[in-house]
Short mmCIF file of C-alpha atoms in Angstrom, two decimals:
data_model
loop_
_atom_site.label_atom_id
_atom_site.label_comp_id
_atom_site.label_asym_id
_atom_site.label_seq_id
_atom_site.Cartn_x
_atom_site.Cartn_y
_atom_site.Cartn_z
CA MET I 60 -28.98 3.41 104.30
CA SER I 61 -29.03 0.11 102.59
CA ASP I 62 -27.99 -3.03 104.37
CA ALA I 63 -25.85 -4.33 101.49
CA SER I 64 -22.33 -4.91 102.69
CA MET I 65 -19.94 -2.98 100.49
CA LEU I 66 -16.74 -4.14 102.17
CA ASN I 67 -16.53 -7.35 104.11
CA VAL I 68 -13.25 -8.16 105.79
CA ARG I 69 -12.84 -11.64 107.39
CA GLY I 70 -9.85 -13.05 109.15
CA LEU I 71 -7.48 -10.51 107.67
CA ASN I 72 -3.86 -11.10 108.61
CA ALA I 73 -0.93 -9.00 107.56
CA TRP I 74 2.79 -9.15 107.97
CA TYR I 75 5.71 -6.73 107.50
CA ASP I 76 8.71 -9.00 106.98
CA GLU I 77 8.83 -11.10 110.11
CA SER I 78 6.43 -9.05 112.23
CA HIS I 79 2.79 -10.19 112.30
CA VAL I 80 0.70 -7.04 112.54
CA LEU I 81 -2.90 -8.02 111.87
CA HIS I 82 -4.27 -11.10 113.56
CA GLY I 83 -7.63 -11.80 111.94
CA MET I 84 -9.47 -8.51 111.54
CA ASP I 85 -13.26 -9.02 111.09
CA PHE I 86 -15.51 -6.10 110.17
CA GLU I 87 -17.77 -4.80 107.43
CA VAL I 88 -18.75 -1.47 105.97
CA ARG I 89 -22.24 -1.14 104.45
CA GLU I 90 -23.12 1.00 101.50
CA GLY I 91 -23.44 4.70 102.45
CA GLU I 92 -21.98 4.23 105.92
CA CYS I 93 -19.19 6.02 107.63
CA VAL I 94 -17.29 3.57 109.84
CA THR I 95 -14.26 4.22 111.92
CA LEU I 96 -11.46 2.09 113.19
CA LEU I 97 -10.54 3.32 116.66
CA GLY I 98 -7.55 2.22 118.60
CA ARG I 99 -4.22 3.08 120.15
CA ASN I 100 -1.08 3.86 118.19
CA GLY I 101 0.24 0.66 116.74
CA ALA I 102 -3.03 -1.32 117.10
CA GLY I 103 -2.97 -1.98 113.28
CA LYS I 104 -5.51 0.55 111.98
CA SER I 105 -3.37 1.99 109.24
CA THR I 106 -2.07 -1.45 108.35
CA THR I 107 -5.69 -2.56 107.94
CA LEU I 108 -6.29 0.08 105.30
CA LYS I 109 -3.04 -0.82 103.54
CA ALA I 110 -3.87 -4.51 103.71
CA ILE I 111 -7.23 -3.83 102.08
CA MET I 112 -5.42 -2.09 99.20
CA GLY I 113 -2.78 -4.84 98.98
CA LEU I 114 0.00 -2.47 100.04
CA VAL I 115 1.54 -4.80 102.62
CA PRO I 116 4.24 -7.36 101.78
CA LYS I 117 2.10 -10.27 102.90
CA ARG I 118 -1.59 -10.80 103.82
CA ALA I 119 -4.12 -13.56 104.21
CA GLY I 120 -7.84 -13.92 104.91
CA SER I 121 -10.61 -12.37 102.91
CA VAL I 122 -11.34 -8.86 101.59
CA MET I 123 -14.68 -8.88 99.75
CA PHE I 124 -15.46 -5.59 97.95
CA ARG I 125 -18.96 -5.47 96.35
CA GLY I 126 -18.97 -9.26 96.17
CA ARG I 127 -15.45 -9.52 94.72
CA GLU I 128 -12.58 -11.19 96.49
CA LEU I 129 -9.46 -8.91 96.49
CA ILE I 130 -7.14 -10.82 98.84
CA ALA I 131 -4.92 -11.95 95.97
CA ALA I 132 -5.32 -8.84 93.84
CA ARG I 133 -2.63 -6.27 93.09
CA PRO I 134 -3.15 -2.71 94.49
CA ASP I 135 -4.10 -1.35 91.07
CA VAL I 136 -6.87 -3.90 90.78
CA ALA I 137 -8.28 -2.79 94.18
CA GLY I 138 -8.05 0.79 93.00
CA ARG I 139 -9.76 -0.05 89.70
CA ALA I 140 -12.48 -1.92 91.57
CA GLY I 141 -13.51 1.36 93.15
CA ILE I 142 -11.63 1.82 96.41
CA GLY I 143 -10.12 5.26 96.89
CA PHE I 144 -7.16 5.42 99.27
CA CYS I 145 -5.95 8.49 101.18
CA PRO I 146 -2.78 7.51 103.05
CA GLU I 147 -1.71 8.73 106.44
CA ASP I 148 1.17 10.86 105.07
CA ARG I 149 -1.36 12.29 102.54
CA GLY I 150 0.83 11.21 99.64
CA ILE I 151 0.88 14.55 97.90
CA PHE I 152 3.50 14.41 95.06
CA ALA I 153 6.17 17.08 95.40
CA GLY I 154 7.08 16.93 91.76
CA LEU I 155 3.49 17.62 90.67
CA SER I 156 1.44 20.79 90.71
CA VAL I 157 -1.75 20.97 92.76
CA GLU I 158 -3.76 20.47 89.59
CA GLU I 159 -1.65 17.53 88.43
CA ASN I 160 -2.03 15.96 91.85
CA LEU I 161 -5.82 16.40 91.64
CA MET I 162 -6.02 14.95 88.14
CA LEU I 163 -3.55 12.10 88.68
CA PRO I 164 -5.72 9.17 89.85
CA PRO I 165 -7.43 7.66 86.79
CA VAL I 166 -11.18 7.65 86.62
CA VAL I 167 -12.28 4.11 87.52
CA ALA I 168 -16.05 4.37 87.31
CA PRO I 169 -18.65 6.92 86.28
CA GLY I 170 -20.26 9.05 88.95
CA GLY I 171 -17.22 10.80 90.42
CA MET I 172 -17.39 14.45 91.39
CA SER I 173 -16.66 16.93 88.69
CA VAL I 174 -13.63 19.15 88.89
CA ALA I 175 -16.01 22.17 89.10
CA ASP I 176 -17.78 20.62 92.11
CA ILE I 177 -14.44 19.89 93.70
CA HIS I 178 -13.31 23.44 93.20
CA THR I 179 -16.61 24.72 94.75
CA LEU I 180 -16.04 22.48 97.73
CA PHE I 181 -12.30 23.34 97.95
CA PRO I 182 -11.80 26.87 96.57
CA ASN I 183 -8.17 26.91 97.72
CA LEU I 184 -7.31 24.12 95.29
CA ALA I 185 -8.50 26.18 92.34
CA GLU I 186 -6.59 29.26 93.50
CA ARG I 187 -3.35 27.40 93.91
CA ALA I 188 -3.74 25.00 90.97
CA LYS I 189 -0.28 25.78 89.57
CA SER I 190 1.71 25.62 92.81
CA ALA I 191 3.74 22.60 93.69
CA GLY I 192 1.57 20.09 95.62
CA THR I 193 3.75 20.15 98.75
CA LYS I 194 3.75 23.98 98.88
CA LEU I 195 0.23 23.84 100.30
CA SER I 196 -0.41 24.01 104.01
CA GLY I 197 -1.00 20.70 105.83
CA GLY I 198 -4.77 21.30 105.85
CA GLU I 199 -4.84 22.10 102.14
CA GLN I 200 -2.75 19.00 101.42
CA GLN I 201 -5.22 16.88 103.31
CA MET I 202 -8.05 18.38 101.33
CA LEU I 203 -6.19 17.74 98.10
CA ALA I 204 -5.51 14.19 99.13
CA ILE I 205 -9.24 13.58 99.70
CA ALA I 206 -10.39 15.68 96.74
CA ARG I 207 -8.39 13.67 94.22
CA ILE I 208 -10.11 10.38 95.15
CA LEU I 209 -13.55 12.02 94.90
CA ARG I 210 -13.02 12.60 91.19
CA THR I 211 -12.34 9.01 90.26
CA GLY I 212 -15.78 7.42 90.75
CA ALA I 213 -14.47 5.35 93.66
CA LYS I 214 -17.38 4.56 95.92
CA LEU I 215 -15.50 3.50 99.09
CA LEU I 216 -13.00 5.91 100.52
CA LEU I 217 -10.33 4.73 102.92
CA LEU I 218 -9.17 7.81 104.89
CA ASP I 219 -6.16 7.36 107.19
CA GLU I 220 -6.16 9.93 110.01
CA PRO I 221 -7.31 12.95 107.95
CA THR I 222 -7.14 15.22 111.06
CA GLU I 223 -3.68 14.24 112.23
CA GLY I 224 -1.50 17.26 113.03
CA LEU I 225 -4.04 19.87 111.94
CA ALA I 226 -5.30 22.94 113.79
CA PRO I 227 -8.83 22.71 115.29
CA VAL I 228 -10.31 25.14 112.81
CA ILE I 229 -8.97 22.96 109.93
CA VAL I 230 -10.20 19.82 111.58
CA GLN I 231 -13.68 21.40 111.58
CA GLN I 232 -13.30 22.11 107.91
CA ILE I 233 -12.30 18.54 107.18
CA GLY I 234 -15.29 17.44 109.25
CA ARG I 235 -17.69 19.52 107.12
CA MET I 236 -15.99 18.01 104.05
CA ILE I 237 -16.51 14.46 105.14
CA GLY I 238 -20.11 15.26 105.99
CA GLU I 239 -20.60 16.58 102.49
CA ILE I 240 -18.92 13.44 101.04
CA LYS I 241 -21.37 11.28 103.01
CA ARG I 242 -24.36 13.28 101.82
CA ARG I 243 -23.17 12.65 98.26
CA GLY I 244 -23.46 8.93 98.88
CA PHE I 245 -19.85 7.95 99.32
CA THR I 246 -19.03 5.13 101.76
CA VAL I 247 -16.15 5.99 104.15
CA LEU I 248 -13.86 3.85 106.29
CA LEU I 249 -12.07 6.20 108.53
CA VAL I 250 -9.00 5.59 110.73
CA GLU I 251 -9.02 8.16 113.57
CA GLN I 252 -7.24 8.84 116.78
CA ASN I 253 -9.38 11.93 117.35
CA PHE I 254 -12.26 10.30 119.26
CA HIS I 255 -14.32 13.49 119.40
CA PHE I 256 -13.98 13.99 115.65
CA ALA I 257 -14.87 10.32 114.95
CA SER I 258 -17.98 10.50 117.07
CA ARG I 259 -19.41 13.33 114.97
CA MET I 260 -18.73 11.65 111.61
CA ALA I 261 -19.38 7.98 111.95
CA ASP I 262 -22.36 5.65 112.09
CA ARG I 263 -20.45 2.80 113.76
CA HIS I 264 -17.05 2.32 115.36
CA TYR I 265 -14.80 -0.73 115.48
CA LEU I 266 -12.36 -0.87 118.34
CA VAL I 267 -9.02 -2.32 117.30
CA GLU I 268 -6.49 -3.81 119.70
CA HIS I 269 -3.37 -5.79 118.78
CA GLY I 270 -4.44 -6.29 115.18
CA GLN I 271 -7.93 -7.54 116.00
CA VAL I 272 -11.39 -6.07 116.23
CA VAL I 273 -12.43 -6.34 119.84
CA ASP I 274 -15.71 -4.45 119.85
CA MET I 275 -18.25 -2.75 117.64
CA ILE I 276 -20.07 0.29 118.92
CA PRO I 277 -22.99 2.03 117.13
CA ASN I 278 -22.53 5.74 117.31
CA HIS I 279 -25.68 6.34 119.40
CA GLU I 280 -24.29 4.09 122.18
CA LEU I 281 -21.10 6.13 122.30
CA PRO I 282 -22.15 8.54 125.09
CA THR I 283 -22.98 5.71 127.48
CA ARG I 284 -19.80 3.85 126.72
CA ALA I 285 -17.46 6.81 126.50
CA ASP I 286 -15.76 6.17 129.86
CA SER I 287 -14.74 2.61 129.12
CA LEU I 288 -13.66 3.62 125.57
CA HIS I 289 -11.49 6.41 126.86
CA ARG I 290 -9.81 3.99 129.20
CA ARG I 291 -9.19 1.52 126.42
CA LEU I 292 -7.98 4.11 123.97
CA GLY I 293 -5.76 5.64 126.60
CA ILE I 294 -7.04 9.22 126.08
CA MET R 46 42.16 35.32 59.14
CA MET R 47 39.82 36.34 61.94
CA MET R 48 41.15 35.37 65.40
CA ILE R 49 39.18 34.88 68.64
CA PHE R 50 41.17 34.59 71.85
CA GLY R 51 44.26 34.08 69.80
CA LYS R 52 42.73 31.12 67.89
CA PRO R 53 41.55 31.07 64.30
CA ALA R 54 37.83 31.60 64.10
CA PRO R 55 37.14 28.60 61.80
CA LEU R 56 38.91 26.29 64.21
CA LEU R 57 36.90 27.66 67.07
CA PHE R 58 33.57 27.31 65.22
CA GLY R 59 34.59 23.87 64.03
CA GLN R 60 35.16 22.74 67.58
CA LEU R 61 31.99 24.39 68.73
CA LEU R 62 30.09 22.34 66.13
CA LEU R 63 31.84 19.19 67.11
CA GLY R 64 31.05 19.96 70.72
CA ILE R 65 27.34 20.45 70.01
CA ILE R 66 27.27 17.19 68.02
CA ASN R 67 28.90 15.28 70.83
CA GLY R 68 26.62 17.13 73.27
CA SER R 69 23.59 15.95 71.24
CA PHE R 70 24.54 12.34 71.90
CA TYR R 71 25.38 13.03 75.53
CA ALA R 72 21.98 14.70 75.96
CA MET R 73 19.99 11.93 74.25
CA LEU R 74 21.80 9.13 76.07
CA SER R 75 21.81 10.78 79.52
CA LEU R 76 18.13 11.57 79.08
CA GLY R 77 17.31 7.89 78.72
CA LEU R 78 19.55 7.03 81.66
CA ALA R 79 17.98 9.71 83.81
CA ILE R 80 14.37 8.50 83.03
CA ILE R 81 15.25 4.90 83.70
CA PHE R 82 17.08 5.67 86.84
CA GLY R 83 14.34 7.95 88.07
CA LEU R 84 11.57 5.31 87.82
CA LEU R 85 13.39 2.00 88.03
CA ARG R 86 16.31 2.95 90.30
CA VAL R 87 18.43 0.96 87.90
CA ILE R 88 21.76 2.36 86.70
CA ASN R 89 21.51 1.01 83.18
CA PHE R 90 25.08 0.08 82.19
CA ALA R 91 23.75 -1.53 79.03
CA HIS R 92 22.64 1.88 77.69
CA GLY R 93 25.76 2.35 75.58
CA ALA R 94 25.55 -1.21 74.21
CA LEU R 95 21.91 -0.53 73.22
CA PHE R 96 23.02 2.66 71.46
CA MET R 97 25.48 0.47 69.58
CA VAL R 98 22.69 -2.02 68.78
CA GLY R 99 20.59 0.84 67.38
CA ALA R 100 23.44 1.71 65.00
CA PHE R 101 23.90 -1.91 63.98
CA VAL R 102 20.12 -2.36 63.44
CA THR R 103 20.21 0.72 61.22
CA TRP R 104 23.08 -0.80 59.23
CA GLY R 105 21.44 -4.22 59.15
CA LEU R 106 18.09 -2.87 57.95
CA LEU R 107 19.84 -1.38 54.90
CA HIS R 108 22.36 -4.19 54.38
CA TYR R 109 20.05 -7.19 54.71
CA LEU R 110 16.60 -5.81 53.91
CA GLY R 111 17.34 -2.72 51.81
CA ILE R 112 15.44 -0.53 54.23
CA ASP R 113 16.71 3.05 54.07
CA TYR R 114 17.76 5.57 56.69
CA TRP R 115 14.43 7.37 56.96
CA VAL R 116 12.53 4.22 57.81
CA ALA R 117 15.28 3.13 60.15
CA LEU R 118 15.00 6.42 61.99
CA PHE R 119 11.63 5.08 63.28
CA ALA R 120 12.08 1.33 62.96
CA ALA R 121 15.43 1.03 64.80
CA PRO R 122 14.24 2.79 68.00
CA LEU R 123 11.14 0.51 67.91
CA ILE R 124 13.29 -2.60 67.54
CA VAL R 125 15.72 -1.55 70.30
CA GLY R 126 12.76 -0.55 72.49
CA ALA R 127 11.10 -3.94 71.98
CA PHE R 128 14.38 -5.63 72.82
CA GLY R 129 14.55 -3.48 75.96
CA LEU R 130 11.01 -4.61 76.85
CA LEU R 131 12.17 -8.20 76.68
CA LEU R 132 15.23 -7.47 78.82
CA GLU R 133 13.14 -5.69 81.46
CA ARG R 134 10.41 -8.36 81.70
CA GLY R 135 12.89 -11.27 81.37
CA LEU R 136 15.77 -10.13 83.60
CA ILE R 137 15.92 -6.58 85.01
CA ARG R 138 12.60 -6.67 86.89
CA PHE R 139 13.99 -9.36 89.17
CA THR R 140 16.45 -6.88 90.58
CA TYR R 141 14.00 -4.25 91.80
CA LYS R 142 13.62 -5.75 95.22
CA LEU R 143 17.38 -6.15 95.63
CA ASP R 144 20.17 -3.73 96.33
CA ILE R 145 20.75 -1.21 93.54
CA LEU R 146 24.08 -2.82 92.78
CA TYR R 147 22.44 -5.95 91.37
CA GLY R 148 20.71 -3.96 88.57
CA LEU R 149 24.03 -2.32 87.82
CA LEU R 150 25.88 -5.59 87.66
CA LEU R 151 23.22 -7.23 85.55
CA THR R 152 23.15 -4.45 82.97
CA PHE R 153 26.95 -4.26 83.05
CA GLY R 154 26.97 -7.98 82.17
CA LEU R 155 24.37 -7.44 79.47
CA ALA R 156 26.58 -4.73 77.95
CA LEU R 157 29.55 -7.11 77.84
CA VAL R 158 27.52 -9.87 76.32
CA LEU R 159 26.06 -7.56 73.64
CA GLU R 160 29.46 -6.13 72.77
CA GLY R 161 30.91 -9.65 72.67
CA LEU R 162 28.19 -10.92 70.39
CA PHE R 163 28.63 -8.05 67.93
CA THR R 164 32.39 -8.40 68.02
CA ASN R 165 32.03 -12.05 67.13
CA GLY R 166 29.63 -11.25 64.31
CA PHE R 167 31.17 -8.13 62.78
CA GLY R 168 34.73 -7.85 64.16
CA SER R 169 35.91 -5.00 66.37
CA SER R 170 36.47 -2.62 63.54
CA GLY R 171 32.83 -2.80 62.61
CA VAL R 172 31.08 -1.69 59.46
CA SER R 173 30.43 1.61 57.70
CA TYR R 174 27.10 3.14 56.91
CA ASN R 175 26.45 5.94 54.45
CA GLY R 176 23.76 8.43 55.39
CA PRO R 177 21.05 9.51 52.94
CA ASP R 178 22.30 11.39 49.88
CA ILE R 179 19.99 14.27 50.51
CA LEU R 180 21.90 15.05 53.68
CA SER R 181 25.36 14.86 52.15
CA GLY R 182 27.31 17.94 51.18
CA THR R 183 27.98 21.07 53.20
CA LEU R 184 26.26 24.34 53.85
CA ASP R 185 28.17 27.66 53.72
CA LEU R 186 27.09 29.59 56.80
CA GLY R 187 29.44 32.47 56.00
CA PHE R 188 31.62 32.09 59.06
CA MET R 189 32.03 28.35 58.65
CA PHE R 190 31.04 25.32 56.57
CA LEU R 191 28.39 23.05 58.10
CA PRO R 192 28.14 19.46 56.92
CA VAL R 193 24.43 19.07 56.26
CA TYR R 194 24.19 15.75 58.10
CA ARG R 195 25.70 17.23 61.24
CA GLY R 196 23.23 20.05 61.18
CA PHE R 197 20.46 17.45 60.77
CA VAL R 198 21.77 15.48 63.81
CA ILE R 199 21.68 18.67 65.97
CA VAL R 200 18.18 19.55 64.94
CA ALA R 201 16.86 16.00 65.31
CA ALA R 202 18.48 15.57 68.71
CA ALA R 203 17.14 18.92 69.91
CA LEU R 204 13.64 18.04 68.74
CA VAL R 205 13.68 14.65 70.37
CA CYS R 206 15.02 16.05 73.65
CA PHE R 207 12.32 18.72 73.61
CA ALA R 208 9.60 16.10 72.91
CA VAL R 209 10.77 13.96 75.77
CA TRP R 210 11.02 16.88 78.12
CA PHE R 211 7.53 18.02 77.13
CA THR R 212 6.09 14.54 77.53
CA ILE R 213 7.47 14.20 81.01
CA GLU R 214 6.92 17.73 82.33
CA ARG R 215 3.70 18.75 80.61
CA THR R 216 1.51 15.71 79.83
CA ARG R 217 -0.60 13.41 81.92
CA LEU R 218 1.62 10.46 81.10
CA GLY R 219 4.52 12.52 82.34
CA ALA R 220 2.66 13.28 85.55
CA LEU R 221 2.07 9.60 86.11
CA LEU R 222 5.76 8.95 85.59
CA ARG R 223 6.84 11.68 87.95
CA ALA R 224 4.36 10.51 90.57
CA ALA R 225 5.45 6.88 90.20
CA THR R 226 9.04 7.97 90.61
CA GLU R 227 8.12 9.52 93.99
CA ASN R 228 5.72 6.97 95.32
CA PRO R 229 5.07 3.98 93.07
CA SER R 230 2.86 2.06 95.49
CA LEU R 231 0.42 4.96 95.98
CA VAL R 232 0.19 5.47 92.23
CA GLN R 233 -0.53 1.78 91.95
CA ALA R 234 -3.26 1.99 94.63
CA PHE R 235 -4.88 4.67 92.47
CA GLY R 236 -5.44 1.96 89.87
CA VAL R 237 -2.41 2.48 87.64
CA ASN R 238 -0.64 -0.66 86.45
CA VAL R 239 2.77 0.47 87.64
CA PRO R 240 4.75 -2.64 86.61
CA ARG R 241 3.53 -2.06 83.02
CA LEU R 242 4.46 1.69 83.29
CA VAL R 243 7.92 0.71 84.52
CA ALA R 244 8.42 -1.81 81.61
CA LEU R 245 7.31 0.75 79.00
CA THR R 246 9.50 3.43 80.60
CA PHE R 247 12.54 1.16 80.28
CA ALA R 248 11.55 0.39 76.69
CA GLY R 249 11.18 4.11 75.96
CA GLY R 250 14.49 4.99 77.55
CA VAL R 251 16.41 2.42 75.56
CA ALA R 252 14.46 3.38 72.39
CA LEU R 253 16.03 6.80 72.87
CA ALA R 254 19.45 5.16 72.92
CA GLY R 255 18.44 3.32 69.74
CA PHE R 256 17.39 6.63 68.10
CA ALA R 257 20.83 8.06 69.05
CA GLY R 258 22.38 4.99 67.48
CA VAL R 259 20.59 5.65 64.16
CA LEU R 260 21.78 9.30 64.23
CA ALA R 261 25.33 8.07 64.98
CA ALA R 262 25.52 5.40 62.24
CA PRO R 263 26.50 7.65 59.33
CA LEU R 264 28.67 9.86 61.58
CA TYR R 265 30.92 7.34 63.32
CA SER R 266 32.07 3.97 62.36
CA VAL R 267 29.44 1.45 63.39
CA ASN R 268 31.45 -0.83 65.72
CA PRO R 269 30.83 -2.92 68.81
CA ASN R 270 32.60 -0.53 71.16
CA MET R 271 31.05 2.69 69.96
CA GLY R 272 28.73 2.65 72.96
CA SER R 273 31.24 1.94 75.69
CA ASP R 274 33.50 4.73 74.26
CA LEU R 275 30.68 7.18 74.91
CA ILE R 276 28.94 5.81 78.02
CA ASN R 277 31.59 6.76 80.57
CA THR R 278 31.20 10.45 79.60
CA VAL R 279 27.42 10.02 79.57
CA PHE R 280 27.39 8.78 83.11
CA ALA R 281 29.46 11.79 84.15
CA VAL R 282 26.87 13.93 82.46
CA VAL R 283 24.07 12.33 84.41
CA VAL R 284 25.96 12.83 87.69
CA ILE R 285 26.69 16.45 86.87
CA GLY R 286 23.12 17.26 85.82
CA GLY R 287 21.68 15.46 88.84
CA MET R 288 20.30 11.91 88.86
CA GLY R 289 16.76 11.80 87.61
CA SER R 290 16.51 15.37 86.34
CA ILE R 291 15.21 15.50 82.80
CA GLY R 292 15.89 19.17 81.89
CA GLY R 293 19.17 18.92 83.76
CA ALA R 294 20.29 15.92 81.65
CA ILE R 295 19.58 17.77 78.39
CA LEU R 296 21.25 21.07 79.31
CA THR R 297 24.25 19.34 80.85
CA GLY R 298 24.66 17.08 77.86
CA PHE R 299 24.84 19.91 75.35
CA GLY R 300 26.82 22.09 77.73
CA LEU R 301 29.51 19.60 78.44
CA GLY R 302 29.82 18.74 74.70
CA VAL R 303 30.61 22.41 74.11
CA ILE R 304 33.03 22.65 76.98
CA GLN R 305 34.78 19.58 75.72
CA GLY R 306 34.94 21.08 72.24
CA PHE R 307 36.56 24.29 73.41
CA THR R 308 39.02 22.46 75.64
CA GLU R 309 40.15 20.66 72.45
CA VAL R 310 41.07 24.06 71.01
CA PHE R 311 42.74 25.65 74.05
CA TYR R 312 44.43 22.71 75.69
CA PRO R 313 43.93 19.45 73.72
CA PRO R 314 45.47 17.09 76.31
CA ALA R 315 42.76 17.99 78.82
CA SER R 316 39.81 17.33 76.43
CA SER R 317 39.24 13.75 77.55
CA VAL R 318 39.41 14.56 81.31
CA VAL R 319 37.64 17.91 81.39
CA VAL R 320 34.22 16.30 81.81
CA PHE R 321 35.40 14.42 84.82
CA ALA R 322 37.11 17.46 86.26
CA VAL R 323 33.77 19.29 85.97
CA MET R 324 32.06 16.29 87.66
CA ALA R 325 34.51 16.43 90.57
CA ILE R 326 33.99 20.13 91.08
CA VAL R 327 30.19 19.87 90.78
CA LEU R 328 30.08 16.99 93.27
CA LEU R 329 32.16 18.96 95.74
CA ALA R 330 29.97 22.05 95.44
CA ARG R 331 26.53 20.39 94.83
CA PRO R 332 26.57 16.69 95.70
CA ALA R 333 23.04 16.27 94.22
CA GLY R 334 24.16 17.61 90.83
CA LEU R 335 23.48 20.94 89.16
CA PHE R 336 19.76 20.33 88.68
CA GLY R 337 19.18 17.56 91.16
CA LYS R 338 17.19 17.97 94.36
CA ALA R 339 19.05 17.08 97.53
CA ALA R 340 17.66 13.81 98.83
#
């Protein structure tokens, strides 16, 4: 793992209309790392991902991605810069087939996974290429949502609760997938409520409370700090 | 003379032809409206006026510049589309964050302004435009006589409708449009310049109206109200077909043209209201329209 900071977020504030959701988030993600944002419902984890992409009505602070300031950039500029976004609702388009969903995001840089590789990793997506995207099961939709940003050459993937609402066997499958993604050199910023899942995936964890990072925990310290974390996460 | 349902066959076929011609215009215009509404959520009341502008541009190209019909067939939609691009960038885009009524009111105002300007310039009776010589004359089909230009309009409209349907349903650009219709911010996060896509979609939609205007120029009198005469029916077509449905707009356009044509034969007084009667029935039975998906 290199020490180069791929994503450096400093003092990130975000607002929805009048409500102030992020109050100065500070964290970084290094190249090749898998980092999670842990926290209770409503702590601001999903909003952090949206604020990085520029998908909130108002934000301030600094979002440096590979040395480039994105705080004033439109969402398509962040996408073009090489950040792949997988939203919490998965964002599968009902009016598009599975194949069209997969091929939709434009290629933003060389080095993305080939469609053949993606189909090897997700055989279901090849079998059901012609079905409507939303006819897939929840787990398949999640895989499609991740698969389509692997194709584009994006180097940093923002995954918002990929295991939410999925059966344990599917969660395991998603876990293997993220492991494979890491082996292929992608950098991942993961929002997770599933503490157990997060602990198997990530190198480091940031604990988020009330729109701020309150603690950083390397994964190897997790066992010794599990009790206090469970208390703080309310699980 | 051959009779069908107690009516002379030539009359019936004549009305069928007229119905398909009208249906061609309904289809082309409602197609543009449906595309624009789908992506921009703007009910473009200026659509009829832009159709009229297309017809006047066709006339103007010939009258002032000596540019003939065949060039106008491509040039007029481009000019109207470019004008649409200016309207979208200069005015309409400021209504996206507001209630849907603001876009409707703005485009309604634009329609009145355009019609007023052309009435000032050319009078309300308008000008006349002769189609290309090669398309004059009639064709004997055996059971009826078909004016060649009318046949050309039907074929051209059908081809354009198919091309638009194909682009939207079968190409990558179409997939982007459909996706942006559902979830524009996610499409933008993927790296697509959605504001530009929206502007070009508006331009493309009104270019279709411009194209319909070229086809209409030799057929109807080119006058400032030719669009508003048509647009009420076209809005009914869009509602019947289902807002935002491309295939639905095309089929409903042609279908209602034909229904209107036959009503003219069997009960002429009803011909101007039949479309709205159909609309009322469809809205009662299927509020989302024949081809629309329930929201």
